[in-house]
Amino acid sequence: MLLSQALAIFHDCFDPIVDPVSGRNLIPRMVYGKSMQGQDYGGICCAVLTVNATVVSAGLLRVFGREVAELPLVATRMCSREKGYFQLLFSCVEKLLSFLNVESIMVPAAEEAEPLWMNKFGFRKLAPEQLSKYVKVSYQMVRFKGASMLQKPVHSHQITDKKIETEDNFDLKQPKELLKMDE
């Protein structure tokens, strides 16, 4: 049920991403981690943030060992935007990656989204030679035509008393006690 809600959010926020060979929309294949000829979506997980059992924000995540992880698609329900939900989801993803000792996270970004990723989340453009290095190591990263690859180091977080200690501040437009993350 959570994956179907996440898929609906991706469909609402993105035009279909059509495979030129098969003509199929690739978004459902990415969400469910299904591979097809020429496209490997195995290992992709869908991270979701829920409020009252409803998915409000989702991101597709794949970890390529300790060196790098990718977050190829992210989306937030239209009615849930400007409330800090994606910022909270992204912080949870970063904390997970930190716990797994992943060094950096990459996102493909359309030109109009680059300032958001760079200014709000601290990403930088990936140098072409660095991307070539990842491709040579056989990382099958999701790339979109016309999108730049952005990268950010994953900062380490201390884990104490089963809580992750960070200095993150979230500008949530709702009281924090109304936010509930379902597992």
Short mmCIF file of C-alpha atoms in Angstrom, two decimals:
data_model
loop_
_atom_site.label_atom_id
_atom_site.label_comp_id
_atom_site.label_asym_id
_atom_site.label_seq_id
_atom_site.Cartn_x
_atom_site.Cartn_y
_atom_site.Cartn_z
CA MET A 1 0.00 0.00 0.00
CA LEU A 2 2.81 2.45 0.83
CA LEU A 3 4.57 1.72 -2.47
CA SER A 4 1.36 2.28 -4.43
CA GLN A 5 0.90 5.63 -2.66
CA ALA A 6 4.50 6.54 -3.46
CA LEU A 7 4.00 5.53 -7.09
CA ALA A 8 0.92 7.77 -7.30
CA ILE A 9 2.97 10.71 -5.99
CA PHE A 10 5.69 10.10 -8.59
CA HIS A 11 3.04 9.92 -11.33
CA ASP A 12 1.50 13.20 -10.12
CA CYS A 13 4.87 14.98 -10.03
CA PHE A 14 6.59 13.62 -13.15
CA ASP A 15 5.71 13.04 -16.76
CA PRO A 16 6.16 9.39 -17.67
CA ILE A 17 9.80 8.46 -18.12
CA VAL A 18 9.47 6.33 -21.23
CA ASP A 19 11.97 3.69 -22.29
CA PRO A 20 12.72 4.44 -25.97
CA VAL A 21 12.97 0.75 -26.87
CA SER A 22 9.93 -0.74 -25.13
CA GLY A 23 7.78 2.39 -24.86
CA ARG A 24 7.06 1.52 -21.22
CA ASN A 25 6.95 4.01 -18.37
CA LEU A 26 10.02 3.37 -16.21
CA ILE A 27 8.73 4.94 -12.99
CA PRO A 28 6.80 1.83 -11.81
CA ARG A 29 9.82 -0.35 -12.60
CA MET A 30 12.05 1.92 -10.51
CA VAL A 31 9.59 2.05 -7.59
CA TYR A 32 9.24 -1.73 -7.49
CA GLY A 33 12.95 -2.38 -8.25
CA LYS A 34 12.26 -4.36 -11.42
CA SER A 35 14.85 -4.65 -14.15
CA MET A 36 14.31 -4.84 -17.87
CA GLN A 37 16.59 -5.25 -20.83
CA GLY A 38 19.22 -2.50 -20.70
CA GLN A 39 17.90 -1.03 -17.43
CA ASP A 40 18.84 -2.42 -14.02
CA TYR A 41 16.68 -1.13 -11.18
CA GLY A 42 17.57 -3.94 -8.79
CA GLY A 43 18.46 -2.76 -5.32
CA ILE A 44 16.37 0.39 -5.51
CA CYS A 45 14.42 0.99 -2.31
CA CYS A 46 11.62 3.45 -1.81
CA ALA A 47 11.90 5.63 1.30
CA VAL A 48 8.65 7.25 2.39
CA LEU A 49 7.55 9.79 4.97
CA THR A 50 4.01 9.29 6.21
CA VAL A 51 1.63 11.52 8.11
CA ASN A 52 -1.42 9.76 9.56
CA ALA A 53 -0.68 6.65 7.45
CA THR A 54 -0.60 8.68 4.22
CA VAL A 55 2.61 8.96 2.21
CA VAL A 56 3.46 12.66 1.86
CA SER A 57 6.99 12.40 0.47
CA ALA A 58 8.96 9.64 -1.24
CA GLY A 59 12.42 9.04 -2.62
CA LEU A 60 14.02 6.20 -4.54
CA LEU A 61 17.34 5.17 -3.03
CA ARG A 62 20.03 2.74 -4.10
CA VAL A 63 23.31 2.12 -2.28
CA PHE A 64 26.38 1.04 -4.26
CA GLY A 65 28.51 -0.13 -1.35
CA ARG A 66 30.31 2.31 0.90
CA GLU A 67 31.48 4.69 -1.80
CA VAL A 68 28.24 6.12 -3.16
CA ALA A 69 24.45 6.00 -3.09
CA GLU A 70 21.96 7.52 -5.50
CA LEU A 71 18.60 9.21 -5.02
CA PRO A 72 17.28 9.29 -8.61
CA LEU A 73 13.68 10.38 -7.96
CA VAL A 74 12.07 12.32 -5.14
CA ALA A 75 8.59 13.75 -4.86
CA THR A 76 6.22 15.31 -2.36
CA ARG A 77 2.43 15.45 -2.63
CA MET A 78 1.32 18.77 -4.08
CA CYS A 79 -0.85 19.53 -1.03
CA SER A 80 2.03 18.71 1.34
CA ARG A 81 4.68 20.97 -0.13
CA GLU A 82 6.29 23.89 1.72
CA LYS A 83 5.93 22.06 5.05
CA GLY A 84 9.45 20.65 5.33
CA TYR A 85 8.43 17.04 4.69
CA PHE A 86 11.01 16.33 2.02
CA GLN A 87 13.70 18.00 4.10
CA LEU A 88 12.81 15.61 6.94
CA LEU A 89 12.78 12.58 4.61
CA PHE A 90 16.13 13.57 3.12
CA SER A 91 17.62 13.98 6.60
CA CYS A 92 16.48 10.44 7.48
CA VAL A 93 18.04 9.11 4.26
CA GLU A 94 21.30 10.90 5.07
CA LYS A 95 21.32 9.45 8.58
CA LEU A 96 20.75 5.95 7.22
CA LEU A 97 23.60 6.39 4.76
CA SER A 98 25.82 7.70 7.55
CA PHE A 99 25.00 4.65 9.66
CA LEU A 100 25.95 2.46 6.67
CA ASN A 101 29.22 4.42 6.29
CA VAL A 102 28.36 5.54 2.76
CA GLU A 103 30.71 8.34 1.68
CA SER A 104 28.55 10.34 -0.72
CA ILE A 105 25.10 10.63 -2.24
CA MET A 106 24.29 11.57 -5.84
CA VAL A 107 21.17 12.96 -7.49
CA PRO A 108 20.38 13.63 -11.14
CA ALA A 109 19.02 17.19 -11.29
CA ALA A 110 17.21 19.04 -14.03
CA GLU A 111 18.63 22.51 -14.64
CA GLU A 112 15.73 24.24 -12.87
CA ALA A 113 16.16 22.00 -9.77
CA GLU A 114 19.93 22.49 -9.43
CA PRO A 115 19.72 25.65 -7.26
CA LEU A 116 17.41 23.88 -4.79
CA TRP A 117 19.72 20.87 -4.42
CA MET A 118 22.83 23.03 -4.25
CA ASN A 119 21.62 25.86 -2.01
CA LYS A 120 19.26 24.02 0.33
CA PHE A 121 20.86 20.58 0.56
CA GLY A 122 24.56 21.32 -0.07
CA PHE A 123 25.09 19.38 -3.30
CA ARG A 124 27.76 20.28 -5.87
CA LYS A 125 28.04 19.43 -9.55
CA LEU A 126 29.88 16.20 -10.12
CA ALA A 127 32.96 16.59 -12.27
CA PRO A 128 32.71 14.61 -15.54
CA GLU A 129 35.86 12.64 -14.69
CA GLN A 130 34.33 11.58 -11.36
CA LEU A 131 31.17 10.39 -13.12
CA SER A 132 33.33 8.48 -15.61
CA LYS A 133 35.09 6.84 -12.67
CA TYR A 134 31.77 5.62 -11.25
CA VAL A 135 30.65 4.34 -14.66
CA LYS A 136 33.94 2.43 -15.07
CA VAL A 137 33.36 0.72 -11.72
CA SER A 138 30.05 -0.50 -13.18
CA TYR A 139 27.71 1.54 -11.01
CA GLN A 140 24.47 1.40 -13.01
CA MET A 141 23.26 4.81 -11.87
CA VAL A 142 19.99 6.19 -13.11
CA ARG A 143 20.69 9.10 -15.42
CA PHE A 144 18.24 11.32 -17.26
CA LYS A 145 18.83 13.15 -20.51
CA GLY A 146 19.62 16.80 -19.85
CA ALA A 147 20.12 16.31 -16.10
CA SER A 148 23.35 17.12 -14.29
CA MET A 149 24.70 14.74 -11.69
CA LEU A 150 25.11 16.38 -8.30
CA GLN A 151 27.00 14.95 -5.35
CA LYS A 152 27.23 15.58 -1.63
CA PRO A 153 29.38 13.98 1.05
CA VAL A 154 27.42 12.10 3.70
CA HIS A 155 28.24 13.57 7.09
CA SER A 156 28.63 11.24 10.02
CA HIS A 157 26.03 11.29 12.77
CA GLN A 158 26.46 10.04 16.31
CA ILE A 159 24.07 7.31 17.40
CA THR A 160 23.33 7.33 21.12
CA ASP A 161 20.47 5.83 23.09
CA LYS A 162 18.95 4.56 19.84
CA LYS A 163 18.59 8.15 18.62
CA ILE A 164 20.65 9.85 15.96
CA GLU A 165 22.17 13.08 17.22
CA THR A 166 22.57 15.85 14.65
CA GLU A 167 22.44 19.59 14.52
CA ASP A 168 19.74 19.62 11.84
CA ASN A 169 16.93 22.13 12.20
CA PHE A 170 13.73 21.70 10.28
CA ASP A 171 11.47 24.56 9.35
CA LEU A 172 8.25 22.58 9.63
CA LYS A 173 5.02 24.47 9.18
CA GLN A 174 3.20 22.04 11.50
CA PRO A 175 3.88 21.21 15.12
CA LYS A 176 6.40 18.38 15.31
CA GLU A 177 4.08 16.26 17.43
CA LEU A 178 1.68 16.03 14.46
CA LEU A 179 4.37 14.40 12.34
CA LYS A 180 4.47 10.66 12.59
CA MET A 181 6.75 8.35 10.69
CA ASP A 182 5.29 4.89 10.16
CA GLU A 183 7.69 1.99 9.83
#
